[in-house]
Tab-separated table of C-alpha atoms in Angstrom:
chain	number	residue	atom	x	y	z
A	1204	MET	CA	0.000	0.000	0.000
A	1205	LYS	CA	2.825	2.405	0.921
A	1206	ALA	CA	4.549	1.636	-2.374
A	1207	THR	CA	1.323	2.436	-4.259
A	1208	PHE	CA	0.970	5.808	-2.532
A	1209	LYS	CA	4.631	6.523	-3.247
A	1210	ILE	CA	4.139	5.818	-6.937
A	1211	ILE	CA	1.015	8.006	-7.027
A	1212	GLY	CA	2.945	10.783	-5.295
A	1213	ILE	CA	5.772	10.558	-7.809
A	1214	ILE	CA	3.284	10.668	-10.699
A	1215	ILE	CA	1.579	13.757	-9.233
A	1216	ILE	CA	4.931	15.505	-8.809
A	1217	LEU	CA	5.938	14.652	-12.374
A	1218	VAL	CA	2.632	15.951	-13.716
A	1219	LEU	CA	3.067	19.200	-11.786
A	1220	VAL	CA	6.655	19.616	-12.993
A	1221	VAL	CA	5.783	18.929	-16.622
A	1222	GLY	CA	2.698	21.150	-16.392
A	1223	GLY	CA	4.697	23.940	-14.803
A	1224	PHE	CA	7.410	23.659	-17.461
A	1225	TYR	CA	4.814	23.751	-20.248
A	1226	PHE	CA	3.138	26.745	-18.594
A	1227	TYR	CA	6.492	28.538	-18.393
A	1228	LEU	CA	7.235	27.854	-22.065
A	1229	SER	CA	3.827	29.270	-23.025
A	1230	LEU	CA	4.764	32.686	-21.642
A	1231	PRO	CA	5.862	35.248	-24.259
A	1232	ASP	CA	9.387	36.603	-24.636
A	1233	VAL	CA	8.999	40.314	-23.906
A	1234	SER	CA	12.650	41.305	-24.374
A	1235	GLY	CA	12.034	42.424	-27.965
A	1236	LEU	CA	9.861	45.247	-26.687
A	1237	LYS	CA	12.922	47.118	-25.455
A	1238	ASN	CA	13.533	48.603	-28.890
A	1239	LYS	CA	10.600	47.494	-31.032
A	1240	ASN	CA	7.020	48.730	-30.857
A	1241	PRO	CA	4.338	46.010	-31.061
A	1242	ARG	CA	2.490	46.042	-34.393
A	1243	ASN	CA	-0.719	44.730	-32.850
A	1244	THR	CA	-1.956	43.292	-29.578
A	1245	ALA	CA	-3.977	40.330	-28.381
A	1246	LEU	CA	-6.847	42.705	-27.601
A	1247	MET	CA	-6.851	44.127	-31.134
A	1248	LEU	CA	-6.987	40.605	-32.557
A	1249	GLN	CA	-9.772	39.716	-30.138
A	1250	ARG	CA	-11.791	42.714	-31.318
A	1251	TYR	CA	-11.183	41.654	-34.918
A	1252	ARG	CA	-12.597	38.207	-34.150
A	1253	GLU	CA	-15.585	39.628	-32.303
A	1254	ALA	CA	-16.412	41.963	-35.187
A	1255	LYS	CA	-16.061	39.154	-37.723
A	1256	LYS	CA	-18.333	36.909	-35.686
A	1257	ALA	CA	-20.932	39.687	-35.552
A	1258	ASP	CA	-20.469	40.289	-39.288
A	1259	GLN	CA	-19.298	43.848	-38.620
A	1260	LYS	CA	-16.449	45.866	-40.056
A	1261	PHE	CA	-13.568	46.683	-37.756
A	1262	ARG	CA	-10.900	49.323	-38.225
A	1263	VAL	CA	-7.988	49.978	-35.910
A	1264	ARG	CA	-7.207	53.638	-35.245
A	1265	GLN	CA	-3.744	53.961	-33.760
A	1266	GLN	CA	-0.901	56.424	-34.100
A	1267	TRP	CA	2.298	55.802	-32.172
A	1268	ILE	CA	3.700	58.720	-30.194
A	1269	GLU	CA	6.940	59.017	-28.246
A	1270	PHE	CA	6.704	59.034	-24.453
A	1271	GLU	CA	8.279	62.487	-24.118
A	1272	ALA	CA	5.712	63.921	-26.571
A	1273	ILE	CA	2.859	62.994	-24.244
A	1274	PRO	CA	2.286	65.868	-21.803
A	1275	LYS	CA	3.584	65.124	-18.309
A	1276	LEU	CA	0.249	66.253	-16.867
A	1277	PHE	CA	-1.545	63.621	-18.911
A	1278	ARG	CA	0.920	60.934	-17.844
A	1279	GLU	CA	0.463	61.905	-14.206
A	1280	THR	CA	-3.315	61.889	-14.590
A	1281	VAL	CA	-3.166	58.318	-15.881
A	1282	ARG	CA	-0.734	57.214	-13.196
A	1283	VAL	CA	-2.596	58.556	-10.183
A	1284	THR	CA	-5.877	57.203	-11.543
A	1285	GLU	CA	-4.796	53.745	-12.677
A	1286	ASP	CA	-1.712	52.953	-10.591
A	1287	ALA	CA	-0.482	55.600	-8.154
A	1288	SER	CA	2.501	53.502	-6.999
A	1289	PHE	CA	3.566	52.551	-10.526
A	1290	TYR	CA	7.142	53.785	-10.109
A	1291	GLN	CA	7.547	52.002	-6.771
A	1292	HIS	CA	6.276	48.445	-7.343
A	1293	LYS	CA	7.838	45.635	-9.409
A	1294	GLY	CA	4.828	44.927	-11.593
A	1295	VAL	CA	2.368	43.816	-8.928
A	1296	ASP	CA	1.010	46.019	-6.151
A	1297	PHE	CA	0.622	43.367	-3.448
A	1298	ALA	CA	-0.936	45.763	-0.927
A	1299	GLU	CA	-3.632	46.764	-3.415
A	1300	LEU	CA	-4.078	43.126	-4.460
A	1301	LYS	CA	-4.655	42.116	-0.842
A	1302	GLU	CA	-7.277	44.828	-0.361
A	1303	ALA	CA	-9.037	43.866	-3.587
A	1304	LEU	CA	-9.163	40.197	-2.596
A	1305	LYS	CA	-10.592	41.099	0.826
A	1306	LYS	CA	-13.271	43.332	-0.662
A	1307	ASN	CA	-14.227	40.842	-3.380
A	1308	TRP	CA	-14.411	38.028	-0.805
A	1309	LYS	CA	-16.565	40.124	1.490
A	1310	LYS	CA	-18.945	41.074	-1.317
A	1311	GLY	CA	-18.945	37.584	-2.793
A	1312	GLU	CA	-18.341	38.941	-6.280
A	1313	TYR	CA	-15.811	40.809	-8.400
A	1314	VAL	CA	-16.237	44.435	-7.326
A	1315	ARG	CA	-12.675	45.743	-7.179
A	1316	GLY	CA	-9.697	45.197	-9.435
A	1317	ALA	CA	-6.046	45.511	-8.483
A	1318	SER	CA	-4.267	45.490	-11.833
A	1319	THR	CA	-1.243	47.723	-12.136
A	1320	ILE	CA	-0.375	49.535	-15.342
A	1321	THR	CA	2.128	46.740	-16.050
A	1322	GLN	CA	-0.528	44.055	-15.551
A	1323	GLN	CA	-2.949	45.930	-17.791
A	1324	LEU	CA	-0.257	46.088	-20.464
A	1325	ALA	CA	0.431	42.352	-20.126
A	1326	LYS	CA	-3.260	41.597	-20.621
A	1327	ASN	CA	-3.589	43.924	-23.602
A	1328	LEU	CA	-0.476	42.662	-25.370
A	1329	TYR	CA	-0.735	38.918	-24.842
A	1330	LEU	CA	-3.950	37.739	-23.197
A	1331	SER	CA	-7.718	38.248	-23.332
A	1332	THR	CA	-10.454	40.025	-21.408
A	1333	ASP	CA	-11.759	36.898	-19.659
A	1334	LYS	CA	-11.478	36.724	-15.857
A	1335	SER	CA	-10.231	33.154	-15.418
A	1336	VAL	CA	-7.735	32.257	-12.691
A	1337	MET	CA	-5.284	30.920	-15.296
A	1338	ARG	CA	-5.388	34.170	-17.246
A	1339	LYS	CA	-4.725	36.144	-14.059
A	1340	ILE	CA	-1.730	33.975	-13.175
A	1341	LYS	CA	-0.283	34.476	-16.653
A	1342	GLU	CA	-0.926	38.211	-16.353
A	1343	LEU	CA	1.029	38.368	-13.089
A	1344	LEU	CA	3.974	36.401	-14.497
A	1345	ILE	CA	4.122	38.435	-17.715
A	1346	ALA	CA	3.951	41.663	-15.699
A	1347	ILE	CA	6.951	40.558	-13.641
A	1348	SER	CA	8.807	39.686	-16.852
A	1349	LEU	CA	8.003	43.090	-18.340
A	1350	GLU	CA	9.401	44.804	-15.253
A	1351	ARG	CA	12.591	42.736	-15.429
A	1352	ASN	CA	13.210	43.467	-19.096
A	1353	LEU	CA	11.942	47.008	-19.651
A	1354	SER	CA	12.313	50.360	-17.939
A	1355	LYS	CA	9.315	51.901	-16.213
A	1356	ASP	CA	9.043	54.659	-18.812
A	1357	ARG	CA	9.163	52.107	-21.645
A	1358	ILE	CA	6.347	50.099	-20.046
A	1359	PHE	CA	4.318	53.281	-19.586
A	1360	ALA	CA	5.007	54.400	-23.160
A	1361	ILE	CA	3.795	51.133	-24.679
A	1362	TYR	CA	0.763	51.144	-22.391
A	1363	LEU	CA	-0.295	54.629	-23.465
A	1364	ASN	CA	0.101	53.689	-27.118
A	1365	VAL	CA	-1.811	50.394	-27.162
A	1366	ILE	CA	-4.641	50.461	-24.623
A	1367	GLU	CA	-8.202	50.603	-25.880
A	1368	TRP	CA	-9.992	53.949	-25.783
A	1369	GLY	CA	-13.133	53.137	-27.726
A	1370	PRO	CA	-14.403	50.986	-30.619
A	1371	GLY	CA	-11.277	50.457	-32.720
A	1372	VAL	CA	-9.456	53.300	-30.950
A	1373	PHE	CA	-6.090	52.338	-29.468
A	1374	GLY	CA	-3.529	54.640	-27.914
A	1375	VAL	CA	-3.708	58.144	-26.558
A	1376	GLU	CA	-2.875	59.998	-29.786
A	1377	ALA	CA	-5.610	58.238	-31.763
A	1378	ALA	CA	-8.065	58.773	-28.899
A	1379	SER	CA	-7.247	62.467	-28.663
A	1380	GLN	CA	-7.786	63.009	-32.384
A	1381	TYR	CA	-10.853	60.771	-32.590
A	1382	TYR	CA	-12.771	62.364	-29.717
A	1383	PHE	CA	-11.447	65.927	-29.536
A	1384	HIS	CA	-9.914	66.463	-32.996
A	1385	LYS	CA	-6.634	67.527	-31.380
A	1386	THR	CA	-3.202	66.046	-30.897
A	1387	VAL	CA	-2.568	64.931	-27.332
A	1388	ASP	CA	-0.240	67.858	-26.626
A	1389	GLN	CA	-3.145	70.234	-27.404
A	1390	LEU	CA	-5.560	68.794	-24.850
A	1391	ASN	CA	-6.643	70.917	-21.913
A	1392	LEU	CA	-6.988	69.493	-18.394
A	1393	GLU	CA	-10.707	68.770	-18.705
A	1394	GLU	CA	-10.167	66.799	-21.921
A	1395	MET	CA	-7.290	64.879	-20.370
A	1396	VAL	CA	-9.402	63.937	-17.368
A	1397	ARG	CA	-12.291	62.856	-19.571
A	1398	LEU	CA	-10.045	60.574	-21.631
A	1399	VAL	CA	-8.512	59.007	-18.544
A	1400	ALA	CA	-11.946	58.488	-16.998
A	1401	VAL	CA	-12.987	56.032	-19.710
A	1402	ILE	CA	-9.934	53.725	-19.457
A	1403	PRO	CA	-11.745	51.082	-17.340
A	1404	GLN	CA	-14.809	51.057	-19.630
A	1405	PRO	CA	-13.685	52.173	-23.098
A	1406	LEU	CA	-16.560	50.496	-24.961
A	1407	LYS	CA	-19.264	51.827	-22.645
A	1408	ILE	CA	-18.229	55.410	-21.868
A	1409	ASN	CA	-17.689	58.219	-24.360
A	1410	PRO	CA	-15.441	61.025	-23.030
A	1411	THR	CA	-17.397	63.707	-24.916
A	1412	GLU	CA	-20.696	62.907	-23.192
A	1413	ASN	CA	-21.938	64.498	-19.988
A	1414	ASP	CA	-23.535	61.612	-18.117
A	1415	ASP	CA	-23.515	61.574	-14.305
A	1416	TRP	CA	-20.969	58.760	-13.985
A	1417	LEU	CA	-18.423	60.578	-16.144
A	1418	LYS	CA	-18.860	63.763	-14.117
A	1419	TRP	CA	-18.359	61.818	-10.876
A	1420	LYS	CA	-15.271	60.068	-12.225
A	1421	ALA	CA	-13.801	63.360	-13.441
A	1422	ARG	CA	-14.179	64.861	-9.952
A	1423	TRP	CA	-12.564	61.751	-8.442
A	1424	ILE	CA	-9.593	62.035	-10.821
A	1425	LEU	CA	-9.092	65.721	-10.048
A	1426	ASP	CA	-9.095	64.932	-6.322
A	1427	ALA	CA	-6.553	62.162	-6.932
A	1428	LEU	CA	-4.342	64.587	-8.861
A	1429	ARG	CA	-4.356	66.986	-5.953
A	1430	ARG	CA	-3.461	64.171	-3.526
A	1431	TYR	CA	-0.779	62.286	-5.436
A	1432	ALA	CA	0.639	64.353	-8.303
């Protein structure tokens, strides 16, 4: 009997080792992003598939812009809203993650996220929008890899150029021109805040509208700017 349990134990360990090795090999090599901008992202391809399935046309609007060309005020507005400790953590904000887990457990549902800017970038570049445990684990591991291979400013630059800002709208420059008919360096503070407000719900919220939620979020962002910027 002991021998049988020993064999079963060895088999379980082997399965875990092989599975872990396969999982590791499935992670993307992010080192190429140091000097090369991504041509497309997993999210863009997902939107293509969704549009095709719905028999709809889909056009990507994106215009790459250098990090230094994005106004510092806009960058700070994004940082304090999406990830105030971005320049301090190593890809994962464990304090925020702990608080999110506690709140979600207490509510019995997903009510609070804890994704850093790096995690959001990992999801946009390589994963999908589903909320599976496996996807979250991959997101965490890719985020750590991004932090090990790229500088903080490079991570932030790619993030601002690839995240979704509306139907087919990716990146801050395309979003600025699409919604406000201006380049990003021409935006005023109100327009910046409105753009940043829609980041969590880019397909549901339009930054040019004046609904109550957008007004509330804009006030929240301005308060955050005063506290953290």
